[in-house]
Amino acid sequence: MDLILWRHAEAEDGSDDMARALTRRGQQQASKMASWLRVRLPRDYVLLASEAKRSCQTAAFLSKSFHVMPSLNPDASVDEVLNAIEWPASGKTVVVVGHQPWIGFLASRLMSGQTDLWSVKKGAIWWLSHRVRHDIEQVRLKAMLTPSMLD
């Protein structure tokens, strides 16, 4: 299973966290990353987003067809996210548009076995791949990109 953790792009400030929209810069970040992903993803990938407006707007730059999941909202736990995406059993390529801090915690747990807060920049992706080799489960980092790396 391949898992792409995509932090939503830059959003405006606001008191209603779920209603915060992408800034113009955030729209540019999401567009760049979506263009990079589009040519590399398999045809049958699954795109998931939290209910937050900024997350849905980020996902929409990749595809108009995506699933909105409350279990990916900003206050989600790592275990809730893992259950929602069916890691690693789904066997599909899954793109998850979500939030800090759970993206950093999730990347940490999958890569190191410990749940530490890893910094993930706005609009960045962490592309992880799960495999079993010689009866040992492995998680490999295939790519880590920030929008500024695509300039």
mmCIF file of N, CA and C in Angstrom, residues 50-124:
data_model
loop_
_atom_site.group_PDB
_atom_site.id
_atom_site.type_symbol
_atom_site.label_atom_id
_atom_site.label_comp_id
_atom_site.label_asym_id
_atom_site.label_seq_id
_atom_site.Cartn_x
_atom_site.Cartn_y
_atom_site.Cartn_z
ATOM 1 N N SER A 50 -10.353 15.672 5.008
ATOM 2 C CA SER A 50 -11.133 15.991 6.191
ATOM 3 C C SER A 50 -12.306 16.880 5.786
ATOM 4 N N GLU A 51 -13.172 17.178 6.754
ATOM 5 C CA GLU A 51 -14.317 18.040 6.486
ATOM 6 C C GLU A 51 -13.951 19.524 6.438
ATOM 7 N N ALA A 52 -12.760 19.875 6.861
ATOM 8 C CA ALA A 52 -12.345 21.278 6.875
ATOM 9 C C ALA A 52 -12.305 21.832 5.454
ATOM 10 N N LYS A 53 -12.769 23.045 5.292
ATOM 11 C CA LYS A 53 -12.841 23.673 3.972
ATOM 12 C C LYS A 53 -11.479 23.684 3.287
ATOM 13 N N ARG A 54 -10.413 24.035 4.022
ATOM 14 C CA ARG A 54 -9.079 24.123 3.432
ATOM 15 C C ARG A 54 -8.579 22.772 2.941
ATOM 16 N N SER A 55 -8.974 21.714 3.629
ATOM 17 C CA SER A 55 -8.596 20.364 3.220
ATOM 18 C C SER A 55 -9.332 19.972 1.939
ATOM 19 N N CYS A 56 -10.622 20.236 1.895
ATOM 20 C CA CYS A 56 -11.413 19.929 0.693
ATOM 21 C C CYS A 56 -10.932 20.747 -0.502
ATOM 22 N N GLN A 57 -10.607 22.012 -0.275
ATOM 23 C CA GLN A 57 -10.109 22.843 -1.372
ATOM 24 C C GLN A 57 -8.769 22.316 -1.894
ATOM 25 N N THR A 58 -7.897 21.883 -0.998
ATOM 26 C CA THR A 58 -6.608 21.317 -1.414
ATOM 27 C C THR A 58 -6.835 20.058 -2.241
ATOM 28 N N ALA A 59 -7.680 19.167 -1.760
ATOM 29 C CA ALA A 59 -7.971 17.918 -2.482
ATOM 30 C C ALA A 59 -8.554 18.190 -3.863
ATOM 31 N N ALA A 60 -9.407 19.187 -3.976
ATOM 32 C CA ALA A 60 -10.087 19.485 -5.241
ATOM 33 C C ALA A 60 -9.110 19.888 -6.343
ATOM 34 N N PHE A 61 -7.922 20.355 -5.987
ATOM 35 C CA PHE A 61 -6.933 20.662 -7.023
ATOM 36 C C PHE A 61 -6.426 19.388 -7.695
ATOM 37 N N LEU A 62 -6.482 18.265 -6.989
ATOM 38 C CA LEU A 62 -6.057 16.986 -7.559
ATOM 39 C C LEU A 62 -7.198 16.319 -8.315
ATOM 40 N N SER A 63 -8.388 16.321 -7.716
ATOM 41 C CA SER A 63 -9.543 15.679 -8.344
ATOM 42 C C SER A 63 -10.829 16.233 -7.740
ATOM 43 N N LYS A 64 -11.841 16.323 -8.560
ATOM 44 C CA LYS A 64 -13.150 16.757 -8.050
ATOM 45 C C LYS A 64 -13.848 15.596 -7.342
ATOM 46 N N SER A 65 -13.324 14.406 -7.515
ATOM 47 C CA SER A 65 -13.913 13.211 -6.910
ATOM 48 C C SER A 65 -13.059 12.759 -5.722
ATOM 49 N N PHE A 66 -13.545 13.064 -4.516
ATOM 50 C CA PHE A 66 -12.836 12.630 -3.316
ATOM 51 C C PHE A 66 -13.848 12.370 -2.214
ATOM 52 N N HIS A 67 -13.425 11.615 -1.217
ATOM 53 C CA HIS A 67 -14.281 11.251 -0.092
ATOM 54 C C HIS A 67 -13.942 12.144 1.104
ATOM 55 N N VAL A 68 -14.966 12.722 1.700
ATOM 56 C CA VAL A 68 -14.797 13.544 2.894
ATOM 57 C C VAL A 68 -15.043 12.660 4.114
ATOM 58 N N MET A 69 -14.093 12.681 5.055
ATOM 59 C CA MET A 69 -14.175 11.803 6.216
ATOM 60 C C MET A 69 -13.966 12.582 7.503
ATOM 61 N N PRO A 70 -14.955 12.595 8.399
ATOM 62 C CA PRO A 70 -14.795 13.269 9.687
ATOM 63 C C PRO A 70 -13.629 12.726 10.514
ATOM 64 N N SER A 71 -13.273 11.471 10.307
ATOM 65 C CA SER A 71 -12.176 10.871 11.070
ATOM 66 C C SER A 71 -10.811 11.424 10.666
ATOM 67 N N LEU A 72 -10.782 12.340 9.696
ATOM 68 C CA LEU A 72 -9.542 12.993 9.271
ATOM 69 C C LEU A 72 -9.506 14.466 9.682
ATOM 70 N N ASN A 73 -10.483 14.888 10.474
ATOM 71 C CA ASN A 73 -10.570 16.278 10.887
ATOM 72 C C ASN A 73 -9.374 16.686 11.748
ATOM 73 N N PRO A 74 -9.179 17.990 11.957
ATOM 74 C CA PRO A 74 -7.987 18.462 12.679
ATOM 75 C C PRO A 74 -7.743 17.819 14.037
ATOM 76 N N ASP A 75 -8.791 17.420 14.739
ATOM 77 C CA ASP A 75 -8.613 16.842 16.079
ATOM 78 C C ASP A 75 -8.488 15.320 16.077
ATOM 79 N N ALA A 76 -8.297 14.723 14.913
ATOM 80 C CA ALA A 76 -8.210 13.259 14.815
ATOM 81 C C ALA A 76 -6.967 12.721 15.524
ATOM 82 N N SER A 77 -7.086 11.488 15.975
ATOM 83 C CA SER A 77 -5.920 10.802 16.552
ATOM 84 C C SER A 77 -5.276 9.950 15.454
ATOM 85 N N VAL A 78 -4.054 9.552 15.694
ATOM 86 C CA VAL A 78 -3.346 8.695 14.743
ATOM 87 C C VAL A 78 -4.113 7.390 14.530
ATOM 88 N N ASP A 79 -4.631 6.801 15.610
ATOM 89 C CA ASP A 79 -5.370 5.544 15.483
ATOM 90 C C ASP A 79 -6.644 5.717 14.662
ATOM 91 N N GLU A 80 -7.342 6.834 14.844
ATOM 92 C CA GLU A 80 -8.539 7.096 14.037
ATOM 93 C C GLU A 80 -8.197 7.180 12.558
ATOM 94 N N VAL A 81 -7.114 7.858 12.242
ATOM 95 C CA VAL A 81 -6.700 7.994 10.843
ATOM 96 C C VAL A 81 -6.302 6.639 10.274
ATOM 97 N N LEU A 82 -5.511 5.876 11.007
ATOM 98 C CA LEU A 82 -5.095 4.553 10.528
ATOM 99 C C LEU A 82 -6.299 3.651 10.255
ATOM 100 N N ASN A 83 -7.286 3.693 11.129
ATOM 101 C CA ASN A 83 -8.501 2.904 10.911
ATOM 102 C C ASN A 83 -9.267 3.392 9.687
ATOM 103 N N ALA A 84 -9.372 4.693 9.524
ATOM 104 C CA ALA A 84 -10.115 5.260 8.400
ATOM 105 C C ALA A 84 -9.503 4.893 7.057
ATOM 106 N N ILE A 85 -8.183 4.871 6.987
ATOM 107 C CA ILE A 85 -7.525 4.584 5.710
ATOM 108 C C ILE A 85 -7.235 3.095 5.523
ATOM 109 N N GLU A 86 -7.549 2.298 6.555
ATOM 110 C CA GLU A 86 -7.346 0.853 6.521
ATOM 111 C C GLU A 86 -5.890 0.476 6.276
ATOM 112 N N TRP A 87 -4.998 1.167 6.958
ATOM 113 C CA TRP A 87 -3.552 0.899 6.850
ATOM 114 C C TRP A 87 -3.191 -0.401 7.520
ATOM 115 N N PRO A 88 -2.392 -1.229 6.934
ATOM 116 C CA PRO A 88 -1.930 -1.224 5.543
ATOM 117 C C PRO A 88 -2.741 -2.165 4.668
ATOM 118 N N ALA A 89 -3.882 -2.605 5.167
ATOM 119 C CA ALA A 89 -4.630 -3.685 4.517
ATOM 120 C C ALA A 89 -5.299 -3.309 3.208
ATOM 121 N N SER A 90 -5.545 -2.046 2.962
ATOM 122 C CA SER A 90 -6.335 -1.694 1.775
ATOM 123 C C SER A 90 -5.648 -2.100 0.479
ATOM 124 N N GLY A 91 -4.327 -2.077 0.452
ATOM 125 C CA GLY A 91 -3.607 -2.475 -0.748
ATOM 126 C C GLY A 91 -3.668 -1.453 -1.869
ATOM 127 N N LYS A 92 -4.344 -0.339 -1.647
ATOM 128 C CA LYS A 92 -4.484 0.694 -2.678
ATOM 129 C C LYS A 92 -3.512 1.837 -2.407
ATOM 130 N N THR A 93 -3.399 2.710 -3.386
ATOM 131 C CA THR A 93 -2.702 3.971 -3.166
ATOM 132 C C THR A 93 -3.726 4.956 -2.637
ATOM 133 N N VAL A 94 -3.454 5.494 -1.451
ATOM 134 C CA VAL A 94 -4.386 6.395 -0.789
ATOM 135 C C VAL A 94 -3.696 7.743 -0.570
ATOM 136 N N VAL A 95 -4.365 8.803 -1.023
ATOM 137 C CA VAL A 95 -3.917 10.167 -0.781
ATOM 138 C C VAL A 95 -4.827 10.736 0.297
ATOM 139 N N VAL A 96 -4.233 11.180 1.403
ATOM 140 C CA VAL A 96 -4.993 11.716 2.530
ATOM 141 C C VAL A 96 -4.626 13.190 2.711
ATOM 142 N N VAL A 97 -5.614 14.064 2.562
ATOM 143 C CA VAL A 97 -5.396 15.490 2.776
ATOM 144 C C VAL A 97 -5.854 15.816 4.190
ATOM 145 N N GLY A 98 -4.905 16.246 5.014
ATOM 146 C CA GLY A 98 -5.230 16.449 6.418
ATOM 147 C C GLY A 98 -4.433 17.543 7.070
ATOM 148 N N HIS A 99 -4.139 17.344 8.351
ATOM 149 C CA HIS A 99 -3.713 18.423 9.228
ATOM 150 C C HIS A 99 -2.566 18.016 10.145
ATOM 151 N N GLN A 100 -1.823 19.027 10.565
ATOM 152 C CA GLN A 100 -0.934 18.892 11.701
ATOM 153 C C GLN A 100 -1.819 19.026 12.937
ATOM 154 N N PRO A 101 -1.549 18.371 14.024
ATOM 155 C CA PRO A 101 -0.322 17.608 14.255
ATOM 156 C C PRO A 101 -0.411 16.139 13.844
ATOM 157 N N TRP A 102 -1.615 15.644 13.458
ATOM 158 C CA TRP A 102 -1.696 14.200 13.257
ATOM 159 C C TRP A 102 -0.893 13.706 12.063
ATOM 160 N N ILE A 103 -0.674 14.538 11.049
ATOM 161 C CA ILE A 103 0.158 14.067 9.926
ATOM 162 C C ILE A 103 1.575 13.809 10.418
ATOM 163 N N GLY A 104 2.135 14.724 11.208
ATOM 164 C CA GLY A 104 3.479 14.528 11.745
ATOM 165 C C GLY A 104 3.570 13.329 12.678
ATOM 166 N N PHE A 105 2.563 13.183 13.547
ATOM 167 C CA PHE A 105 2.537 12.017 14.439
ATOM 168 C C PHE A 105 2.443 10.715 13.646
ATOM 169 N N LEU A 106 1.607 10.704 12.607
ATOM 170 C CA LEU A 106 1.411 9.494 11.796
ATOM 171 C C LEU A 106 2.667 9.131 11.024
ATOM 172 N N ALA A 107 3.294 10.117 10.387
ATOM 173 C CA ALA A 107 4.544 9.849 9.660
ATOM 174 C C ALA A 107 5.596 9.284 10.613
ATOM 175 N N SER A 108 5.688 9.869 11.799
ATOM 176 C CA SER A 108 6.643 9.401 12.797
ATOM 177 C C SER A 108 6.381 7.950 13.184
ATOM 178 N N ARG A 109 5.128 7.641 13.489
ATOM 179 C CA ARG A 109 4.811 6.277 13.920
ATOM 180 C C ARG A 109 5.099 5.258 12.817
ATOM 181 N N LEU A 110 4.701 5.577 11.591
ATOM 182 C CA LEU A 110 4.881 4.609 10.506
ATOM 183 C C LEU A 110 6.348 4.430 10.135
ATOM 184 N N MET A 111 7.129 5.494 10.240
ATOM 185 C CA MET A 111 8.531 5.407 9.838
ATOM 186 C C MET A 111 9.453 4.927 10.960
ATOM 187 N N SER A 112 9.133 5.296 12.222
ATOM 188 C CA SER A 112 10.071 4.987 13.298
ATOM 189 C C SER A 112 9.497 4.081 14.379
ATOM 190 N N GLY A 113 8.177 3.879 14.356
ATOM 191 C CA GLY A 113 7.550 3.084 15.399
ATOM 192 C C GLY A 113 7.237 3.880 16.651
ATOM 193 N N GLN A 114 7.611 5.151 16.681
ATOM 194 C CA GLN A 114 7.327 6.020 17.815
ATOM 195 C C GLN A 114 6.440 7.170 17.352
ATOM 196 N N THR A 115 5.592 7.646 18.243
ATOM 197 C CA THR A 115 4.688 8.739 17.897
ATOM 198 C C THR A 115 5.262 10.046 18.411
ATOM 199 N N ASP A 116 6.110 10.664 17.576
ATOM 200 C CA ASP A 116 6.715 11.953 17.889
ATOM 201 C C ASP A 116 6.147 12.993 16.934
ATOM 202 N N LEU A 117 6.211 14.239 17.323
ATOM 203 C CA LEU A 117 5.704 15.305 16.464
ATOM 204 C C LEU A 117 6.763 15.704 15.447
ATOM 205 N N TRP A 118 6.547 15.269 14.200
ATOM 206 C CA TRP A 118 7.421 15.659 13.107
ATOM 207 C C TRP A 118 6.774 16.833 12.399
ATOM 208 N N SER A 119 7.578 17.783 12.016
ATOM 209 C CA SER A 119 7.084 18.976 11.340
ATOM 210 C C SER A 119 6.784 18.663 9.874
ATOM 211 N N VAL A 120 5.596 19.046 9.429
ATOM 212 C CA VAL A 120 5.200 18.882 8.033
ATOM 213 C C VAL A 120 4.708 20.247 7.564
ATOM 214 N N LYS A 121 5.360 20.796 6.558
ATOM 215 C CA LYS A 121 5.011 22.128 6.070
ATOM 216 C C LYS A 121 3.663 22.128 5.367
ATOM 217 N N LYS A 122 3.028 23.291 5.348
ATOM 218 C CA LYS A 122 1.749 23.440 4.655
ATOM 219 C C LYS A 122 1.921 23.121 3.176
ATOM 220 N N GLY A 123 1.022 22.303 2.661
ATOM 221 C CA GLY A 123 1.052 21.932 1.250
ATOM 222 C C GLY A 123 2.011 20.812 0.899
ATOM 223 N N ALA A 124 2.772 20.313 1.878
ATOM 224 C CA ALA A 124 3.787 19.279 1.623
ATOM 225 C C ALA A 124 3.172 17.885 1.576
#
